[in-house]
Amino acid sequence: MARTLAPHPDRLFPADPGVRELARRIYQEIREAPIISPHGHVDVATLADDEPFTDPATLFITPDHYVTRLLHAGGVPLDKLGVGRAALSEEDSRGVWRILCERWALFRGTPVRYWLESELAEIFGVTEQPDAANADAIYDTIAGCLRRPEFRPRALFRRFGIDVLATTDDPCDDLAAHRRLAGDPSWQGRVVPTFRPDRYLEPGRAGWRAAVDRLGEVTGIDTGDYAGYVRALEERRRYFHEHGAVSADHSHPDVRTDPLDPAQAARVYAAARAGTATEAEATAFRRHMLLEMARMSTEDGLVMTLHPGIRRGHHTPTSAAYGPDTGHDIPLRMEFTDALRPLLERFGTHPNLTLVLFTVDETTYSREIAPLAGFYPAVFIGAPWWFLDAPDAIRRFRGAVTETAGYGKLAGFVDDTRAFCSIPARHDMARRLDARVLAELVAEHRLDEDEAIETARDLVGAQPMRVFRL
Amino acid sequence: MARTLAPHPDRLFPADPGVRELARRIYQEIREAPIISPHGHVDVATLADDEPFTDPATLFITPDHYVTRLLHAGGVPLDKLGVGRAALSEEDSRGVWRILCERWALFRGTPVRYWLESELAEIFGVTEQPDAANADAIYDTIAGCLRRPEFRPRALFRRFGIDVLATTDDPCDDLAAHRRLAGDPSWQGRVVPTFRPDRYLEPGRAGWRAAVDRLGEVTGIDTGDYAGYVRALEERRRYFHEHGAVSADHSHPDVRTDPLDPAQAARVYAAARAGTATEAEATAFRRHMLLEMARMSTEDGLVMTLHPGIRRGHHTPTSAAYGPDTGHDIPLRMEFTDALRPLLERFGTHPNLTLVLFTVDETTYSREIAPLAGFYPAVFIGAPWWFLDAPDAIRRFRGAVTETAGYGKLAGFVDDTRAFCSIPARHDMARRLDARVLAELVAEHRLDEDEAIETARDLVGAQPMRVFRL
Amino acid sequence: MARTLAPHPDRLFPADPGVRELARRIYQEIREAPIISPHGHVDVATLADDEPFTDPATLFITPDHYVTRLLHAGGVPLDKLGVGRAALSEEDSRGVWRILCERWALFRGTPVRYWLESELAEIFGVTEQPDAANADAIYDTIAGCLRRPEFRPRALFRRFGIDVLATTDDPCDDLAAHRRLAGDPSWQGRVVPTFRPDRYLEPGRAGWRAAVDRLGEVTGIDTGDYAGYVRALEERRRYFHEHGAVSADHSHPDVRTDPLDPAQAARVYAAARAGTATEAEATAFRRHMLLEMARMSTEDGLVMTLHPGIRRGHHTPTSAAYGPDTGHDIPLRMEFTDALRPLLERFGTHPNLTLVLFTVDETTYSREIAPLAGFYPAVFIGAPWWFLDAPDAIRRFRGAVTETAGYGKLAGFVDDTRAFCSIPARHDMARRLDARVLAELVAEHRLDEDEAIETARDLVGAQPMRVFRL
């Protein structure tokens, strides 16, 4: 007998009946609000092309490192999950799907289970928890849906109630798919690109030289010297801004922002192009350029978001076999107070800078991020990120930052996902937890109920719109 | 329509009716207990002079960096809040007050909101939440109170039920105001100074040379060499002790206590006076002197309190324009285990040392502070400090330290405030949370109710009296 | 009037009546399950000899640094507790026992209090909380029990329902007591040794040279060079494995695993034997050898457990007077992500490696340990260790790791104790908290009740059996 799959209307609410009732009332006020998704990794082509999703494994498993890493940790090799392959045959897709269903217990207690449950039940009408016996039947249910027009990407986008969706894009991308989508008269949605220049700013990374050469080609600006390189970056930011981008996103191992003087910067840039820069010089240049990015943000108004502190590709053999983003990016200890000081000394009170800080090191919430956001008008606190985008972690986050920085310095929820169908489930989880945390404040007489409702509404609407300049 | 301001009698208690009832009963036993405030920043002149408080903005906003930093983070420049100005005209005070009332939502979820609510309602009889419409009326209510004798500092001191209040003082202060107050036959309260020698111990800090010269003048001991400098510090400690001081407080970026041998110390001291000490030498000297302070504490019995790990004046332009303590002191990651080892190897079991550790880095609670306090008889755990003196943070603190160190190693609550009127609200918050945490232990059958009550009483009375040698 | 001692059947369960009822039901399913104790410090001779325990102080206090450190922190010198002495006279034992009873309040809120209560009530039938007045009577009750056959070690082992108990042993130990116990036909239990080679792997530690000499003698392999040393370690691991060992345990200040090339390793080994290795070389060698231990684990199948990050013997005068394990081992900040990378690059997906990570630095739970266990099939998450084996800390642990790694990557509970009588109380505490945490997930509709029960059963049975290859 399969277990019933029926997401409970009160899920994630506190057990106490009085507080639960409060949480319900607050949630009621925000559950249907449109989704603002100002940072994520959905491919714009999905919406521009509006092709049907191919198969259940590709939709739910293979490209989503949240899912594949837990199966891998449970003993399933990545090749058995189709990772790194271009497309799956129906047989392969069924096989991958069956693995997920058989190992469903591995996901207990994780947000992945929560999101998948919501998606299966609420989007595809599945009514049983996946298991070995019903794997094929559920596969068929989903595959059947995917053939119908109302399960095409654009139809789902509308059904999900998405008001704004940001993608993440390479600075040299011509944004043709964005243009195509925006220019389609049958399309009403708002999908904006995001400028993500990491690999252009790290001379220590393989492929940097080729990247800055390409930057020169794309802009027609000679990137052979530092001045041209900076101008070319400014030009691409301008191009992105022109195409609707509202933010630039940065993900380096640390957030130091120590400046180089222009002559130093030019010298290191030349050395890096010649392949003679030391690792220390490459690092110094990367930090200097993060500061430059802030300077550019004050000029072009792109919101600056930081997603730092990850050791990418921790297991080299897996990277070699399957490429990046395959589940073994592991967090590092972070430091913001001294690292961001040069940037904040210069631009922390600049009226045109908005700096949103994300972290996977929870220790910085109360110690550094909330105190910085609690003074600098430019600094806002990003939603709990990656390993921390789960119910208990989100509640720890709230407890750790709001007492120091208040609710007004939160940037609102960010789903940050490449799993398109998980978007509504992720936002719904965040809204339920908003309602819960605020209900607890009301129950403890720390906030009035009408204020709690006002705050909840701001967090899903006005606040991210304002912070991300939407 | 303004929102009602009426602090709930059950605020901060848990929602569960049974646990709430337990919390009420425990709280009942301590709510009226006299306030012991063994560390804080109220100016003794306030009480010695007993002049009426001038105006609402100066009483509640301008000098309190807790309040100004949140308004600043919300976009209000500090000069609009009167920061850095000597006195405010009535018009200016009204203007500053209006800003607070208009931005009242910025404080949602913060302890500042909680304290201000308590102060407005319980001291000044305000019955409406501040907003743009009632700003002037509330201003008038408070200003009216301030003209009445029962709102003068000494009257409030009595009304607040303060038994002991410690100030924080410069070692060269002649403590004349303390003497004046203590010598006034109409005054019954106990206000004691605290020895705070940071700037005399950091040769790397601007003004150090002038400070040690002044130390020489005040003591009549030649501070031209290291031996004289040490004797002069001992002499000022003696002077403070004679004037009622019970503790010496220290706030450096770290708490390393590596000793220099006397010849090294003398050499670095001479170099520092000559302006030729390196930054590394200045740091080594500061660490050595922290160890010396512990040695002196074993001799003169002043309790040693450490408030370390803050990057002071993070935003240099703000420091330059408005001075220190203007809301941009930001916490640093801390290390206690190895840093305090030289001190504790020497004095950790010394019968005359009491060392109270405070931190703004929560990660050290369970990892370092509780284990140290859980072995060394000299070490006690200070109350959650600064950014952590809020309901959720205080509960995290309790959860992180008491399981390892028990209740007997807590130093009791410390308000650490420069906002005189917030003292009762801060102690009341701590008592409510004491009651709540203990009620939860009782509800989970981890402690008997009578033990919980005994523990609660100790925490607000006997324990701080004993730890701070009052 | 003494306080009643009567552990409540619902202790540690949440206060909310509905969730408590759920917790009760889940707990009911696991409370009687046999105890699996795959890591601890009980001396095998206790069971091999099966001599009666001598006296209450030696059973409960003197050798247990959990108990003595809290009394010491409360002002009782260690010599007053008999620490460091071979045996206690009855008078001394009574005196030590009396100290515990008089200072009973020091243990409020700690797990030591919880365990001692359970032990006194459930093993020895004590019905009053210890205090100054009843100290002698309780002493007599316990002493009376200890003279009876049903309180001998083997009888208690059976009564406690222990299925497997692992000891911790020196690699040169001949395991004679283990052999004697296993070979006794009247004995049915399973007690296995654990290979703990720390002092053979740290050339920087006093006594290393003598230790590796002894290793040569015991194995008959010349440890005069590196190759022989490695072979000798492999040989002892084989010997342990043959005698039932399932794991090798390692406790160094950090977990770096940077490899040396064989020639370097051989050179540093020779230098270390000659007493000429630098501190940096000794450290590099230790890190290299931790990697070697992982390599050996992939070959011989011993599970690798890491208990790192402790500053041992923080207070040198106490170490000198009373020896190791006397309550002043203090945690250090930890780093796993980069430190373990060389090991995990090589063996993280090796089918024959099981690596269980423990920590006393909670900050690594969500940041490093859960993400590592959430990708690498070899990595499992050890139970909350040492200062963190208490109710609130255990709940924090669960909240911090399961959302990222799921329940399938938990290694199950480990009591890690040298206090034999505390084993059932410690496991019972863990089971109550398992039930509570799972009940909360059910109450919040994040898990079905039948899944919660299945998970709870796995955590106390199948999971530790599988992870520890029992």
Coordinates of C-alpha atoms in Angstrom, one line a residue, chain A:
Chain A
M1 CA 0.0 0.0 0.0
A2 CA 1.4 3.3 -1.0
R3 CA 1.4 6.2 1.4
T4 CA -1.0 9.0 0.6
L5 CA 0.5 12.1 -0.8
A6 CA -1.6 15.1 0.2
P7 CA 0.2 18.2 1.4
H8 CA -1.5 19.4 4.5
P9 CA -3.1 22.9 4.4
D10 CA -1.4 23.6 7.8
R11 CA 2.1 22.3 6.9
L12 CA 5.0 24.2 8.5
F13 CA 2.7 25.9 10.9
P14 CA 3.4 25.6 14.6
A15 CA 1.7 22.9 16.6
D16 CA 0.1 25.1 19.2
P17 CA -3.5 25.6 18.2
G18 CA -3.6 29.3 19.0
V19 CA -0.4 30.2 17.2
R20 CA -1.4 27.9 14.3
E21 CA -4.6 29.9 13.9
L22 CA -2.7 33.1 13.9
A23 CA -0.2 31.7 11.3
R24 CA -3.2 30.6 9.1
R25 CA -4.7 34.1 9.2
I26 CA -1.4 35.8 8.3
Y27 CA -0.7 33.2 5.5
Q28 CA -4.1 33.7 4.1
E29 CA -3.2 37.3 3.4
I30 CA -0.1 36.4 1.3
R31 CA -0.6 33.0 -0.2
E32 CA -2.0 34.2 -3.5
A33 CA 0.3 37.1 -3.9
P34 CA 2.2 37.1 -7.2
I35 CA 5.7 35.6 -7.1
I36 CA 8.6 38.0 -7.4
S37 CA 11.7 36.0 -8.2
P38 CA 14.6 38.4 -8.5
H39 CA 17.4 35.8 -8.5
G40 CA 17.5 32.3 -10.0
H41 CA 18.8 30.0 -12.6
V42 CA 16.0 29.1 -14.9
D43 CA 17.1 29.2 -18.6
V44 CA 15.3 31.9 -20.5
A45 CA 15.2 29.6 -23.5
T46 CA 12.7 27.4 -21.7
L47 CA 10.2 30.3 -21.9
A48 CA 11.3 31.8 -25.1
D49 CA 11.0 28.4 -27.0
D50 CA 8.1 27.2 -24.9
E51 CA 8.8 23.6 -25.9
P52 CA 7.1 20.9 -23.8
F53 CA 9.3 19.6 -21.0
T54 CA 10.7 16.3 -22.3
D55 CA 10.3 13.8 -19.5
P56 CA 10.0 13.4 -15.7
A57 CA 13.6 12.6 -14.9
T58 CA 14.9 15.6 -16.8
L59 CA 12.2 17.8 -15.3
F60 CA 12.8 16.7 -11.6
I61 CA 16.1 15.0 -11.2
T62 CA 19.0 15.0 -13.6
P63 CA 19.8 18.7 -13.8
D64 CA 19.0 19.5 -10.2
H65 CA 22.0 19.0 -7.9
Y66 CA 19.8 19.3 -4.8
V67 CA 18.2 16.0 -5.9
T68 CA 21.2 14.2 -7.4
R69 CA 23.6 14.9 -4.5
L70 CA 21.3 13.2 -2.0
L71 CA 20.9 10.1 -4.2
H72 CA 24.6 10.1 -4.7
A73 CA 25.2 10.4 -1.0
G74 CA 22.9 7.5 -0.6
G75 CA 25.1 5.4 -2.9
V76 CA 23.8 6.0 -6.4
P77 CA 26.5 6.9 -8.9
L78 CA 25.8 10.1 -10.9
D79 CA 25.9 8.3 -14.2
K80 CA 23.0 6.2 -13.1
L81 CA 21.1 9.4 -12.8
G82 CA 21.9 10.6 -16.3
V83 CA 24.0 13.4 -15.0
G84 CA 26.3 14.8 -17.7
R85 CA 24.3 13.3 -20.6
A86 CA 22.6 15.5 -23.2
A87 CA 19.2 13.8 -23.3
L88 CA 17.6 10.7 -21.8
S89 CA 15.8 8.0 -23.7
E90 CA 12.4 7.1 -22.3
E91 CA 13.9 4.0 -20.9
D92 CA 16.7 5.9 -19.2
S93 CA 14.3 8.5 -17.9
R94 CA 12.1 5.8 -16.4
G95 CA 15.1 4.2 -14.8
V96 CA 16.2 7.4 -13.2
W97 CA 12.7 8.1 -12.1
R98 CA 12.5 4.7 -10.5
I99 CA 15.7 5.3 -8.5
L100 CA 14.2 8.4 -7.0
C101 CA 11.0 6.6 -6.1
E102 CA 12.8 3.6 -4.6
R103 CA 15.0 5.9 -2.5
W104 CA 12.3 8.3 -1.4
A105 CA 13.2 7.7 2.2
L106 CA 16.6 9.4 1.7
F107 CA 14.7 12.7 1.4
R108 CA 12.9 12.5 4.7
G109 CA 13.4 15.7 6.7
T110 CA 14.8 17.6 3.7
P111 CA 13.3 20.5 1.8
V112 CA 13.7 18.6 -1.4
R113 CA 11.1 16.1 -0.2
Y114 CA 8.9 19.0 0.7
W115 CA 9.2 20.7 -2.7
L116 CA 8.8 17.5 -4.7
E117 CA 5.7 16.6 -2.7
S118 CA 4.2 20.0 -3.4
E119 CA 5.1 19.8 -7.1
L120 CA 3.9 16.3 -7.6
A121 CA 0.6 16.9 -5.8
E122 CA -0.2 20.4 -6.8
I123 CA 1.1 20.6 -10.3
F124 CA 0.7 17.0 -11.5
G125 CA -2.1 15.7 -9.3
V126 CA -0.1 12.8 -7.9
T127 CA -1.9 11.3 -4.9
E128 CA 0.6 8.7 -3.7
Q129 CA 4.1 9.0 -2.1
P130 CA 6.6 7.6 -4.6
D131 CA 7.8 4.1 -3.9
A132 CA 9.2 1.2 -5.9
A133 CA 5.7 -0.1 -6.7
N134 CA 4.1 3.0 -8.1
A135 CA 7.2 4.5 -9.8
D136 CA 6.0 3.7 -13.3
A137 CA 2.5 4.8 -12.7
I138 CA 3.6 8.2 -11.4
Y139 CA 6.0 8.5 -14.3
D140 CA 3.1 7.9 -16.7
T141 CA 1.0 10.5 -14.9
I142 CA 3.7 13.1 -15.2
A143 CA 4.6 12.2 -18.8
G144 CA 1.0 12.4 -19.7
C145 CA 0.7 15.9 -18.3
L146 CA 3.8 17.1 -20.1
R147 CA 2.2 16.3 -23.4
R148 CA -0.6 18.7 -22.7
P149 CA -0.5 22.4 -23.6
E150 CA -1.3 23.6 -20.1
F151 CA 2.0 22.1 -18.9
R152 CA 4.2 24.0 -21.3
P153 CA 6.6 26.4 -19.7
R154 CA 4.7 29.6 -20.5
A155 CA 1.4 28.1 -19.3
L156 CA 3.0 27.0 -16.1
F157 CA 4.6 30.5 -15.6
R158 CA 1.1 32.0 -15.7
R159 CA -0.3 29.3 -13.5
F160 CA 2.4 29.8 -11.0
G161 CA 1.5 33.5 -10.8
I162 CA 5.0 34.7 -11.5
D163 CA 5.2 38.5 -11.8
V164 CA 8.9 38.8 -12.4
L165 CA 11.6 36.2 -13.0
A166 CA 15.3 36.9 -13.2
T167 CA 17.7 34.6 -15.0
T168 CA 21.4 34.5 -14.5
D169 CA 23.5 35.2 -17.6
D170 CA 27.0 35.4 -18.9
P171 CA 28.2 39.0 -19.6
C172 CA 29.0 38.1 -23.2
D173 CA 25.5 36.6 -23.8
D174 CA 23.8 38.6 -26.5
L175 CA 20.5 38.1 -24.6
A176 CA 18.8 37.1 -27.9
A177 CA 16.5 34.7 -26.1
H178 CA 15.5 37.5 -23.7
R179 CA 14.9 39.8 -26.6
R180 CA 12.9 37.2 -28.4
L181 CA 10.7 36.5 -25.4
A182 CA 10.2 40.2 -24.6
G183 CA 9.4 40.9 -28.2
D184 CA 6.8 38.2 -28.5
P185 CA 3.4 39.9 -28.6
S186 CA 1.7 36.8 -27.2
W187 CA 3.8 37.0 -24.1
Q188 CA 2.9 39.2 -21.1
G189 CA 5.4 38.1 -18.4
R190 CA 8.5 39.9 -17.2
V191 CA 11.7 37.9 -17.4
V192 CA 14.9 39.9 -16.8
P193 CA 18.6 38.9 -17.2
T194 CA 21.2 39.2 -14.4
F195 CA 24.8 40.2 -15.0
R196 CA 27.1 37.5 -13.6
P197 CA 30.7 38.3 -14.3
D198 CA 32.6 35.9 -12.0
R199 CA 34.8 34.2 -14.6
Y200 CA 35.8 37.6 -16.1
L201 CA 37.0 38.8 -12.7
E202 CA 39.1 35.9 -11.6
P203 CA 42.4 35.7 -13.5
G204 CA 43.3 32.7 -11.4
R205 CA 40.6 30.6 -13.0
A206 CA 41.1 28.5 -16.1
G207 CA 39.7 30.2 -19.2
W208 CA 40.0 33.7 -17.9
R209 CA 42.2 34.9 -20.8
A210 CA 39.8 33.5 -23.4
A211 CA 36.9 35.1 -21.5
V212 CA 38.4 38.6 -21.6
D213 CA 39.3 38.2 -25.2
R214 CA 35.8 37.3 -26.0
L215 CA 34.7 40.3 -24.0
G216 CA 36.8 42.4 -26.3
E217 CA 35.2 40.9 -29.4
V218 CA 31.6 41.3 -28.1
T219 CA 32.1 44.9 -27.1
G220 CA 34.5 46.0 -29.8
I221 CA 36.6 47.4 -27.1
D222 CA 40.2 46.3 -26.9
T223 CA 40.6 44.4 -23.7
G224 CA 44.3 44.1 -24.2
D225 CA 44.8 46.5 -21.3
Y226 CA 43.2 47.2 -18.0
A227 CA 41.4 50.4 -19.1
G228 CA 39.8 48.6 -22.0
Y229 CA 38.8 45.7 -19.8
V230 CA 37.1 48.0 -17.4
R231 CA 35.3 49.9 -20.1
A232 CA 34.2 46.7 -21.7
L233 CA 32.7 45.5 -18.4
E234 CA 30.9 48.8 -18.0
E235 CA 29.6 48.5 -21.6
R236 CA 28.2 45.0 -21.0
R237 CA 26.6 46.1 -17.8
R238 CA 25.0 48.9 -19.8
Y239 CA 23.8 46.4 -22.4
F240 CA 22.3 44.2 -19.7
H241 CA 20.6 47.2 -18.1
E242 CA 19.2 48.2 -21.4
H243 CA 17.8 44.6 -21.7
G244 CA 16.0 44.9 -18.4
A245 CA 18.6 43.6 -15.9
V246 CA 18.3 45.0 -12.4
S247 CA 21.2 43.3 -10.7
A248 CA 24.7 42.0 -11.0
D249 CA 25.5 38.9 -9.1
H250 CA 28.9 37.8 -7.7
S251 CA 30.1 34.6 -6.3
H252 CA 33.7 34.4 -5.2
P253 CA 35.4 32.4 -2.4
D254 CA 35.6 35.5 -0.2
V255 CA 34.3 39.1 -0.3
R256 CA 37.4 41.0 0.3
T257 CA 37.4 44.3 -1.5
D258 CA 40.8 45.7 -1.0
P259 CA 41.6 48.3 -3.7
L260 CA 44.6 48.2 -5.9
D261 CA 45.8 51.6 -7.2
P262 CA 45.2 51.9 -10.9
A263 CA 48.8 51.4 -11.9
Q264 CA 48.9 48.2 -9.8
A265 CA 45.7 47.0 -11.3
A266 CA 46.9 47.6 -14.8
R267 CA 50.2 45.8 -14.1
V268 CA 48.5 42.8 -12.7
Y269 CA 46.0 42.7 -15.5
A270 CA 48.9 42.7 -18.0
A271 CA 50.7 40.0 -16.1
A272 CA 47.5 37.9 -15.9
R273 CA 47.0 38.2 -19.7
A274 CA 50.6 37.1 -20.1
G275 CA 50.1 34.2 -17.8
T276 CA 52.7 35.4 -15.4
A277 CA 50.5 36.7 -12.5
T278 CA 51.1 34.9 -9.2
E279 CA 48.1 33.3 -7.4
A280 CA 48.4 36.1 -4.8
E281 CA 48.2 38.8 -7.6
A282 CA 45.3 37.0 -9.2
T283 CA 43.4 37.0 -5.9
A284 CA 44.3 40.7 -5.2
F285 CA 42.9 41.6 -8.7
R286 CA 39.7 39.7 -8.1
R287 CA 39.1 41.5 -4.8
H288 CA 39.9 44.8 -6.4
M289 CA 37.4 44.1 -9.2
L290 CA 34.7 43.3 -6.7
L291 CA 35.2 46.8 -5.4
E292 CA 35.1 48.1 -9.0
M293 CA 31.8 46.3 -9.5
A294 CA 30.4 48.2 -6.5
R295 CA 31.7 51.4 -8.0
M296 CA 30.0 50.6 -11.3
S297 CA 26.7 49.8 -9.4
T298 CA 26.7 53.3 -8.0
E299 CA 26.9 54.6 -11.5
D300 CA 24.6 52.3 -13.5
G301 CA 22.2 51.4 -10.6
L302 CA 22.5 47.6 -11.0
V303 CA 21.8 46.1 -7.5
M304 CA 24.8 44.2 -6.3
T305 CA 24.2 40.7 -4.9
L306 CA 26.9 38.6 -3.2
H307 CA 26.7 34.8 -3.1
P308 CA 30.1 34.0 -1.7
G309 CA 32.0 31.4 0.2
I310 CA 31.7 28.2 -1.7
R311 CA 34.5 25.7 -2.6
R312 CA 33.3 24.9 -6.1
G313 CA 33.9 21.4 -7.4
H314 CA 35.2 19.9 -4.2
H315 CA 35.5 16.4 -5.7
T316 CA 37.7 16.9 -8.7
P317 CA 37.0 13.4 -10.2
T318 CA 33.3 14.2 -10.3
S319 CA 33.9 17.6 -11.9
A320 CA 36.1 16.0 -14.5
A321 CA 33.5 13.4 -15.3
Y322 CA 30.3 15.4 -15.0
G323 CA 31.1 19.1 -15.0
P324 CA 30.2 21.9 -12.6
D325 CA 27.1 22.2 -10.4
T326 CA 27.0 18.5 -9.7
G327 CA 26.4 18.6 -6.0
H328 CA 29.8 18.9 -4.4
D329 CA 30.2 22.6 -4.0
I330 CA 30.8 22.9 -0.2
P331 CA 30.6 26.0 2.0
L332 CA 33.5 27.8 3.5
R333 CA 33.8 29.8 6.7
M334 CA 33.1 33.5 5.9
E335 CA 34.1 36.9 7.0
F336 CA 32.3 40.1 6.0
T337 CA 33.2 42.7 8.6
D338 CA 36.7 43.5 7.5
A339 CA 36.4 42.1 4.0
L340 CA 33.7 44.5 2.9
R341 CA 35.1 47.5 4.8
P342 CA 36.8 49.1 1.8
L343 CA 33.7 48.8 -0.2
L344 CA 31.4 50.2 2.6
E345 CA 33.8 53.0 3.6
R346 CA 33.5 54.2 0.0
F347 CA 29.9 53.3 -1.0
G348 CA 28.0 52.1 2.1
T349 CA 26.1 55.3 2.4
H350 CA 25.9 56.0 -1.4
P351 CA 22.3 56.7 -2.4
N352 CA 22.7 54.6 -5.6
L353 CA 24.1 51.5 -4.1
T354 CA 22.0 48.5 -3.0
L355 CA 24.1 45.6 -1.8
V356 CA 22.3 42.3 -0.9
L357 CA 24.4 39.8 1.2
F358 CA 23.8 36.1 1.0
T359 CA 25.8 33.5 3.0
V360 CA 26.0 29.8 3.5
D361 CA 27.8 30.4 6.8
E362 CA 25.1 30.9 9.4
T363 CA 27.6 32.3 12.0
T364 CA 27.8 35.5 10.1
Y365 CA 24.0 36.2 10.4
S366 CA 24.0 37.8 13.8
R367 CA 27.7 38.6 14.0
E368 CA 28.3 40.4 10.8
I369 CA 25.5 40.6 8.3
A370 CA 22.7 41.9 10.5
P371 CA 25.0 44.5 12.2
L372 CA 26.2 45.7 8.8
A373 CA 22.6 45.9 7.4
G374 CA 21.6 47.6 10.7
F375 CA 23.8 50.6 10.0
Y376 CA 24.6 50.9 6.3
P377 CA 21.6 52.2 4.2
A378 CA 23.0 50.4 1.2
V379 CA 23.1 46.9 2.8
F380 CA 20.2 44.5 2.7
I381 CA 20.0 40.9 3.9
G382 CA 19.4 38.2 1.3
A383 CA 17.2 35.2 2.0
P384 CA 18.7 32.0 3.4
W385 CA 20.6 30.5 0.6
W386 CA 21.3 27.0 -0.8
F387 CA 21.9 24.6 2.1
L388 CA 20.0 27.0 4.3
D389 CA 16.8 27.4 2.3
A390 CA 14.9 24.9 4.5
P391 CA 12.3 25.3 7.2
D392 CA 14.5 25.0 10.3
A393 CA 17.3 27.0 8.8
I394 CA 15.0 29.7 7.6
R395 CA 13.6 30.1 11.1
R396 CA 17.1 30.3 12.5
F397 CA 17.9 32.9 10.0
R398 CA 14.9 35.0 11.0
G399 CA 15.8 34.7 14.7
A400 CA 19.4 35.6 14.0
V401 CA 18.9 38.8 11.8
T402 CA 15.6 40.5 12.5
E403 CA 16.3 41.5 16.1
T404 CA 19.4 43.4 15.0
A405 CA 18.3 44.7 11.6
G406 CA 14.5 44.7 11.8
Y407 CA 12.2 43.6 9.0
G408 CA 12.9 46.6 6.8
K409 CA 16.4 45.4 5.9
L410 CA 15.3 42.0 4.5
A411 CA 15.5 41.7 0.7
G412 CA 12.6 39.2 0.6
F413 CA 12.6 35.7 -0.6
V414 CA 14.8 34.5 -3.5
D415 CA 14.3 31.0 -4.9
D416 CA 17.7 30.8 -6.6
T417 CA 16.6 27.6 -8.4
R418 CA 17.2 25.9 -11.7
A419 CA 14.2 23.7 -11.1
F420 CA 11.4 25.6 -12.8
C421 CA 8.6 23.6 -11.2
S422 CA 9.9 24.1 -7.7
I423 CA 9.4 27.9 -7.8
P424 CA 5.8 28.0 -6.4
A425 CA 6.7 25.4 -3.8
R426 CA 9.7 27.3 -2.7
H427 CA 7.9 30.6 -2.4
D428 CA 5.0 29.0 -0.7
M429 CA 7.4 27.5 1.9
A430 CA 8.9 30.9 2.5
R431 CA 5.4 32.4 2.9
R432 CA 4.3 29.8 5.4
L433 CA 7.5 30.4 7.4
D434 CA 7.0 34.1 7.3
A435 CA 3.5 33.6 8.6
R436 CA 4.8 31.3 11.3
V437 CA 7.6 33.5 12.5
L438 CA 5.3 36.5 12.6
A439 CA 2.5 34.6 14.3
E440 CA 5.0 33.6 17.0
L441 CA 5.9 37.3 17.5
V442 CA 2.2 38.1 17.8
A443 CA 1.6 35.2 20.2
E444 CA 4.4 36.5 22.4
H445 CA 3.0 40.0 22.3
R446 CA 6.0 41.4 20.5
L447 CA 4.0 42.6 17.5
D448 CA 0.3 43.4 16.8
E449 CA -1.5 41.2 14.3
D450 CA -2.2 44.0 11.9
E451 CA 1.5 44.9 11.9
A452 CA 2.4 41.3 11.3
I453 CA 0.1 41.1 8.3
E454 CA 1.5 44.4 6.9
T455 CA 5.0 43.0 7.4
A456 CA 4.2 39.7 5.7
R457 CA 2.7 41.6 2.7
D458 CA 5.7 43.8 2.4
L459 CA 8.1 40.8 2.5
V460 CA 6.5 39.2 -0.5
G461 CA 5.7 42.3 -2.5
A462 CA 6.8 45.8 -1.9
Q463 CA 10.1 45.0 -0.3
P464 CA 11.7 42.8 -3.0
M465 CA 10.3 45.2 -5.6
R466 CA 11.9 48.1 -3.9
V467 CA 15.2 46.5 -3.0
F468 CA 15.7 45.0 -6.5
R469 CA 14.5 48.2 -8.1
L470 CA 11.8 46.4 -10.0

